[in-house]
GROMACS .gro file of N, CA and C in nm:
model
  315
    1UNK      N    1   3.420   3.072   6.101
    1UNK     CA    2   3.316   3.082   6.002
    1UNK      C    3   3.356   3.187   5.899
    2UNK      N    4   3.344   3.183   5.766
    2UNK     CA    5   3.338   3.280   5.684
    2UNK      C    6   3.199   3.282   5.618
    3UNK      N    7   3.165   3.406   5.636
    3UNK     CA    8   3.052   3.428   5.530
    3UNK      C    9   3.027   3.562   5.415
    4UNK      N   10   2.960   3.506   5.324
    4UNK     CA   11   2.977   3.579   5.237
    4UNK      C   12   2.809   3.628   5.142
    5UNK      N   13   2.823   3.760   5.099
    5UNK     CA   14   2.693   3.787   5.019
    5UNK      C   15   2.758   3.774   4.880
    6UNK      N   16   2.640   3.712   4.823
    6UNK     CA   17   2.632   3.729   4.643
    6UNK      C   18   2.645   3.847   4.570
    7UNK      N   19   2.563   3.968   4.610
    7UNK     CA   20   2.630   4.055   4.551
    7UNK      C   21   2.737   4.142   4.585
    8UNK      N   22   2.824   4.120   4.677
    8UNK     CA   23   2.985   4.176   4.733
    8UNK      C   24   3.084   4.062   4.649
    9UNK      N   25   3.046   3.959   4.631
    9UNK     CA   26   3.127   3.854   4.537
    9UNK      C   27   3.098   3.872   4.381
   10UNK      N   28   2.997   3.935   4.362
   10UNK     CA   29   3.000   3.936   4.177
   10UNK      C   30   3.027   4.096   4.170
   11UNK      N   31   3.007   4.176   4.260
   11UNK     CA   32   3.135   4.327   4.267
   11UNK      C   33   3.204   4.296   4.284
   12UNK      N   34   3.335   4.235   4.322
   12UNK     CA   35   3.482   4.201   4.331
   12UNK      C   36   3.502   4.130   4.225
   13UNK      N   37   3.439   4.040   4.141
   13UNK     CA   38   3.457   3.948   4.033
   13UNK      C   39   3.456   4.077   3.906
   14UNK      N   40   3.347   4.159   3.907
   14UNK     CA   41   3.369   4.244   3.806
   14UNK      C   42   3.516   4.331   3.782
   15UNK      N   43   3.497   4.378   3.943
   15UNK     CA   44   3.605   4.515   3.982
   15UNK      C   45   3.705   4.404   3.920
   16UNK      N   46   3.793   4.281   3.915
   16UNK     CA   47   3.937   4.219   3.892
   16UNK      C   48   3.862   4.204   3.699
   17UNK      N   49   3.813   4.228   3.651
   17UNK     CA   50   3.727   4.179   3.523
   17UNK      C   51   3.775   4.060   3.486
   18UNK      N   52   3.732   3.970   3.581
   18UNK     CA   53   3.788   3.794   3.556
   18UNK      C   54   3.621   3.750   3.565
   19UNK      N   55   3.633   3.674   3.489
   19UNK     CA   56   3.482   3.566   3.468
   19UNK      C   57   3.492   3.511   3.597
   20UNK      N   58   3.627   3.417   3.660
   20UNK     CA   59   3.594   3.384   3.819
   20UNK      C   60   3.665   3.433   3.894
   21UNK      N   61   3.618   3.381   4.028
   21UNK     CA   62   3.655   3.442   4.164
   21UNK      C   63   3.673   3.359   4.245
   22UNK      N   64   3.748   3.295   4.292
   22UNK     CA   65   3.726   3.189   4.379
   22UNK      C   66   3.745   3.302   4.521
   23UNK      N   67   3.632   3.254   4.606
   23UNK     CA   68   3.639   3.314   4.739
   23UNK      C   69   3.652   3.223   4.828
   24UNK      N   70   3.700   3.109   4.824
   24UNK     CA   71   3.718   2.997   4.962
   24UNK      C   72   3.844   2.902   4.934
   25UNK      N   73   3.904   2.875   4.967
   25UNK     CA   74   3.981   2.770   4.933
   25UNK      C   75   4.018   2.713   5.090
   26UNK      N   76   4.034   2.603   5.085
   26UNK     CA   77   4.000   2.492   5.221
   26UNK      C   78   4.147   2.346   5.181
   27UNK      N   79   4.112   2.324   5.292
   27UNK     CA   80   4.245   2.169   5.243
   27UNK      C   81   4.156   2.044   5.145
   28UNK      N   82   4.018   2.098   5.186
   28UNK     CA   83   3.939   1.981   5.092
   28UNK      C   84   3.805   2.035   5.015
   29UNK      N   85   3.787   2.153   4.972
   29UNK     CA   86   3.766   2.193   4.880
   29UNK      C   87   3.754   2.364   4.828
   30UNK      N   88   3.746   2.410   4.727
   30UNK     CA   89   3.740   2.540   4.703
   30UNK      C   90   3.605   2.587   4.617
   31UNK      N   91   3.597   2.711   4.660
   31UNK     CA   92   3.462   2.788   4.619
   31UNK      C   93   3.507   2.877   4.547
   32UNK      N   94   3.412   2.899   4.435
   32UNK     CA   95   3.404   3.054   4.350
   32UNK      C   96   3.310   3.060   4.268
   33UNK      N   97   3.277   3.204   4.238
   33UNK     CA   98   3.172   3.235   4.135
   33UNK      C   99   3.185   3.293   3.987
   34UNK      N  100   3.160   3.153   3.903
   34UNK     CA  101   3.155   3.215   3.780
   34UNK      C  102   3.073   3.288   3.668
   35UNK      N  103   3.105   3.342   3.597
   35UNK     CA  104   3.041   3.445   3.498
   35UNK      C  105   3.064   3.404   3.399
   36UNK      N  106   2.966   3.384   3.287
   36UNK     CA  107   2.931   3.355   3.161
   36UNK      C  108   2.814   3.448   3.114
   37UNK      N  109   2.832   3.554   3.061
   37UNK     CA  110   2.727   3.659   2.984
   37UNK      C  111   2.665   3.620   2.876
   38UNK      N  112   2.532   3.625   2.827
   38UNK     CA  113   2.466   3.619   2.719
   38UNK      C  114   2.531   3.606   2.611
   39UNK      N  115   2.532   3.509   2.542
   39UNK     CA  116   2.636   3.485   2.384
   39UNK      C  117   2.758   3.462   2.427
   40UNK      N  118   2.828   3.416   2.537
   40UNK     CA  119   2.938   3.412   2.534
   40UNK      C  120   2.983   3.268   2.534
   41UNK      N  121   3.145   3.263   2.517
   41UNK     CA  122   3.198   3.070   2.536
   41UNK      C  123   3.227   3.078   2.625
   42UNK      N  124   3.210   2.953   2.671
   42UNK     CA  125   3.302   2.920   2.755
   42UNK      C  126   3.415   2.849   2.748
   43UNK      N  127   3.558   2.906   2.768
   43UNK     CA  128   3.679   2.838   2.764
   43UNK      C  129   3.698   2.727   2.813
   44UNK      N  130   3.572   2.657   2.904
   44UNK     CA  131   3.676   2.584   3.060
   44UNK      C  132   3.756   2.425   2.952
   45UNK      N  133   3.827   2.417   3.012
   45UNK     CA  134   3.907   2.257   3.018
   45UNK      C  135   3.873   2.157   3.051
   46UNK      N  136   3.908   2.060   3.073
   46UNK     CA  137   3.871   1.946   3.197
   46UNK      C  138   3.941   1.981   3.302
   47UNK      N  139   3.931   1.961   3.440
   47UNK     CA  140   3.955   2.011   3.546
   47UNK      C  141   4.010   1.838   3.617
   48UNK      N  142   4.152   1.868   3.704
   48UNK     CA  143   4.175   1.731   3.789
   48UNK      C  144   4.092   1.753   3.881
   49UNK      N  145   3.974   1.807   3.916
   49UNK     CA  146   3.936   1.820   4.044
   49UNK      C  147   3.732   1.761   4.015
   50UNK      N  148   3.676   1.695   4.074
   50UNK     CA  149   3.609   1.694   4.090
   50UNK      C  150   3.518   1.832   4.126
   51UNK      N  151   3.370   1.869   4.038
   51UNK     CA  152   3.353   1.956   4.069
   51UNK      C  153   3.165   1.993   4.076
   52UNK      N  154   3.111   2.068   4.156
   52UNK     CA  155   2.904   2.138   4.155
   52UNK      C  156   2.947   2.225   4.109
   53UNK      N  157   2.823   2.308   4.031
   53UNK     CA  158   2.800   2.355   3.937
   53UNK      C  159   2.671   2.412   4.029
   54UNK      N  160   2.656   2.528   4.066
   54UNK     CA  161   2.489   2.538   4.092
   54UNK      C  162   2.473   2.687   4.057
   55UNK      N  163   2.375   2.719   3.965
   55UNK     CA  164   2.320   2.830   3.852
   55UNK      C  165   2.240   2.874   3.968
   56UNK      N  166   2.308   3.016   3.970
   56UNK     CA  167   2.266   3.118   4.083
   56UNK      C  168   2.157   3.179   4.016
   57UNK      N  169   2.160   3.244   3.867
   57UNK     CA  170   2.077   3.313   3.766
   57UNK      C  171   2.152   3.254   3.615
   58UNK      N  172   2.051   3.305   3.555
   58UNK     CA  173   2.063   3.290   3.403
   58UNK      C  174   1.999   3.148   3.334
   59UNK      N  175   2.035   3.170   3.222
   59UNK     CA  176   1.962   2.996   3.139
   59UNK      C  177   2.092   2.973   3.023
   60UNK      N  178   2.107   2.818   3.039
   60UNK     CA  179   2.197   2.791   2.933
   60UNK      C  180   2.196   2.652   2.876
   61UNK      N  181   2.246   2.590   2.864
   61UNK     CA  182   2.267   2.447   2.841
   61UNK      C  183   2.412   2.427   2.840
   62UNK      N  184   2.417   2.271   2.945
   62UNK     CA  185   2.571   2.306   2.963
   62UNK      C  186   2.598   2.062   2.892
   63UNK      N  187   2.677   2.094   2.837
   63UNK     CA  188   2.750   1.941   2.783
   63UNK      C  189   2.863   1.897   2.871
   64UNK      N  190   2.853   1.781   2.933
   64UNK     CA  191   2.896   1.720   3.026
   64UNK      C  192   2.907   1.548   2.945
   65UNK      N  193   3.036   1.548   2.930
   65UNK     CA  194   3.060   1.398   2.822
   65UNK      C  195   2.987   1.413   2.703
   66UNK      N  196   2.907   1.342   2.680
   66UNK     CA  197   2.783   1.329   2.562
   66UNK      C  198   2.661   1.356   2.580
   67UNK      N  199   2.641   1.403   2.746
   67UNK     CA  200   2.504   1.431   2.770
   67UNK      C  201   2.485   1.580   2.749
   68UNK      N  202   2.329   1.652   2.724
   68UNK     CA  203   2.363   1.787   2.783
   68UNK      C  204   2.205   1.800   2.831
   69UNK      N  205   2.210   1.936   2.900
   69UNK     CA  206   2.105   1.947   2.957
   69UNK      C  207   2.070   2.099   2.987
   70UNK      N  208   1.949   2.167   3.036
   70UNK     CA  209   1.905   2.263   2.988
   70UNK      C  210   1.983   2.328   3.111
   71UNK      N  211   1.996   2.426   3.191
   71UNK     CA  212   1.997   2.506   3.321
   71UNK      C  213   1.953   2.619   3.362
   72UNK      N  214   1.906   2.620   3.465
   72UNK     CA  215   1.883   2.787   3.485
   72UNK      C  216   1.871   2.784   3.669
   73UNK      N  217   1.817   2.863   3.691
   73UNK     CA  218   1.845   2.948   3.847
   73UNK      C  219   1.817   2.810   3.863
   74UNK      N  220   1.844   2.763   3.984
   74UNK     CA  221   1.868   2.667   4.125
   74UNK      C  222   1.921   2.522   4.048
   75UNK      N  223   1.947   2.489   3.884
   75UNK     CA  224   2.011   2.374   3.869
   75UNK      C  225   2.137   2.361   3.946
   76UNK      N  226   2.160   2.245   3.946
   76UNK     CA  227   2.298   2.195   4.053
   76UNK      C  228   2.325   2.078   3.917
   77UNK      N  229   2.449   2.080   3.885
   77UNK     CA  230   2.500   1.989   3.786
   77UNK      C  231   2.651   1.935   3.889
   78UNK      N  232   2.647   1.782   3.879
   78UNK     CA  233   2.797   1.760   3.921
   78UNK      C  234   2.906   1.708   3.776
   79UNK      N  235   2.988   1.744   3.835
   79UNK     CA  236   3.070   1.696   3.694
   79UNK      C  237   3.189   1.613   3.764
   80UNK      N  238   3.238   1.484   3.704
   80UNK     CA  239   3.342   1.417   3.771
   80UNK      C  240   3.482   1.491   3.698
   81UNK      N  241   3.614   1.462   3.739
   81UNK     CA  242   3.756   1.484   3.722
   81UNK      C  243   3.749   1.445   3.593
   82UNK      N  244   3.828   1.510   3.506
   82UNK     CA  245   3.853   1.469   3.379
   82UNK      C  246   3.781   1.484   3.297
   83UNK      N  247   3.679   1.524   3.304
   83UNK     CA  248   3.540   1.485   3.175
   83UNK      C  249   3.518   1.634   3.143
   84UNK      N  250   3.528   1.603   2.972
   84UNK     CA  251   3.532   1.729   2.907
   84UNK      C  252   3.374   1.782   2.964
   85UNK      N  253   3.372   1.945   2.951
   85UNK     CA  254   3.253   2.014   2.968
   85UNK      C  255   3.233   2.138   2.922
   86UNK      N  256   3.126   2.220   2.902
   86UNK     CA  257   3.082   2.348   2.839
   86UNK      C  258   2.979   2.393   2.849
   87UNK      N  259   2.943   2.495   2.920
   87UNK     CA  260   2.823   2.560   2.897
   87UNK      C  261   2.777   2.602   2.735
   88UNK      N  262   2.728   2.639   2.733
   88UNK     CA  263   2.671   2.698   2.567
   88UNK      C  264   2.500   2.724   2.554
   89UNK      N  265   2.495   2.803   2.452
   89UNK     CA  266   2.367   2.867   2.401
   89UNK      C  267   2.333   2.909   2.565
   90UNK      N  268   2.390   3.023   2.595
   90UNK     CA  269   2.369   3.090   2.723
   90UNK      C  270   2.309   3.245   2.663
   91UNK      N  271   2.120   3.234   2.707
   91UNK     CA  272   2.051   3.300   2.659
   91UNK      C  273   2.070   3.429   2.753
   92UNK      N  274   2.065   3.414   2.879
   92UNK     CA  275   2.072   3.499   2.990
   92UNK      C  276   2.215   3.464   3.101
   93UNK      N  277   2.262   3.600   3.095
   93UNK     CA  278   2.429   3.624   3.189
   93UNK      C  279   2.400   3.491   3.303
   94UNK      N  280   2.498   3.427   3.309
   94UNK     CA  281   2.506   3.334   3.392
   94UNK      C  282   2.576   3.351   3.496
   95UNK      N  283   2.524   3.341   3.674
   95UNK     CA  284   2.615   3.358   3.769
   95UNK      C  285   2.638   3.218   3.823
   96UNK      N  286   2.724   3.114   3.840
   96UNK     CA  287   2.721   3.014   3.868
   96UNK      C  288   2.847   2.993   3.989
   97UNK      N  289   2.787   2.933   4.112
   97UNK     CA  290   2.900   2.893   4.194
   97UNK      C  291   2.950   2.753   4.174
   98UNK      N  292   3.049   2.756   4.235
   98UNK     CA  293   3.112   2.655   4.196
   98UNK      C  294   3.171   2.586   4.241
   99UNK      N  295   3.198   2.446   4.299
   99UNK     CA  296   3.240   2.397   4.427
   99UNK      C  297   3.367   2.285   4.352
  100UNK      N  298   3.491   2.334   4.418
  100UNK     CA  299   3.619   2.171   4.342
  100UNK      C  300   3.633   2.106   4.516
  101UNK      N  301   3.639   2.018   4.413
  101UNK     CA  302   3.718   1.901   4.555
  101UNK      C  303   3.774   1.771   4.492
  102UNK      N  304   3.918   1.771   4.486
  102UNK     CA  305   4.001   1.874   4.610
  102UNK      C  306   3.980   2.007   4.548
  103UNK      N  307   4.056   2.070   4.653
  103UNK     CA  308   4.040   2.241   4.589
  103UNK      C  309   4.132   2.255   4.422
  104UNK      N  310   4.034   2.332   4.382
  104UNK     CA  311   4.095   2.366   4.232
  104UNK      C  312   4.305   2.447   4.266
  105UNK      N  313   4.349   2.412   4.180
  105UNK     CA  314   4.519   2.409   4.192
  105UNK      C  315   4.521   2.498   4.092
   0.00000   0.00000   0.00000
């Protein structure tokens, strides 16, 4: 078993000053927690990995293909392999975990 608290994972995410953290990685999928602060972009790419999305805190709106949609604490968004995406108009710091499968490479 590994287990882990939320706030010992967003102190280690700060202490490396990386937006993520991945704290799990598995043969079939990987975990981490990302950070997106008030006004900020988000860089991400499209990802080969299938991937959840679930908004620990904060509010944003995140674009997924052509759709978008609002988020905040307990949304869960899935996003498939390949498909462009972005959070944006992120009113409040965003802590979001984050689940790939397969594990992010």
């Amino acid at each position: 078993m590994k287990a882990f608290r939320l706030d010992e994972l967003e102190a280690e995410r700060a202490a490396n000053d990386g937006a993520y953290l991945q704290f799990v990685k598995e043969r079939n999928m990987s975990v981490g927690l990302y950070a997106l602060d008030a006004g900020a972009l988000d860089p991400q790419q499209p990802h080969k990995e299938d991937e959840v999305y679930f908004i620990v805190s904060g509010r944003a709106s995140i674009t997924v293909g052509m759709e978008t949609t609002q988020v905040g604490r307990g949304s869960v968004v899935y996003v498939p392999a390949g498909v462009a995406h972005k959070f944006h108009h992120i009113t409040e710091d965003l802590r979001i975990m984050v689940v790939f499968s397969p594990p992010e490479s």
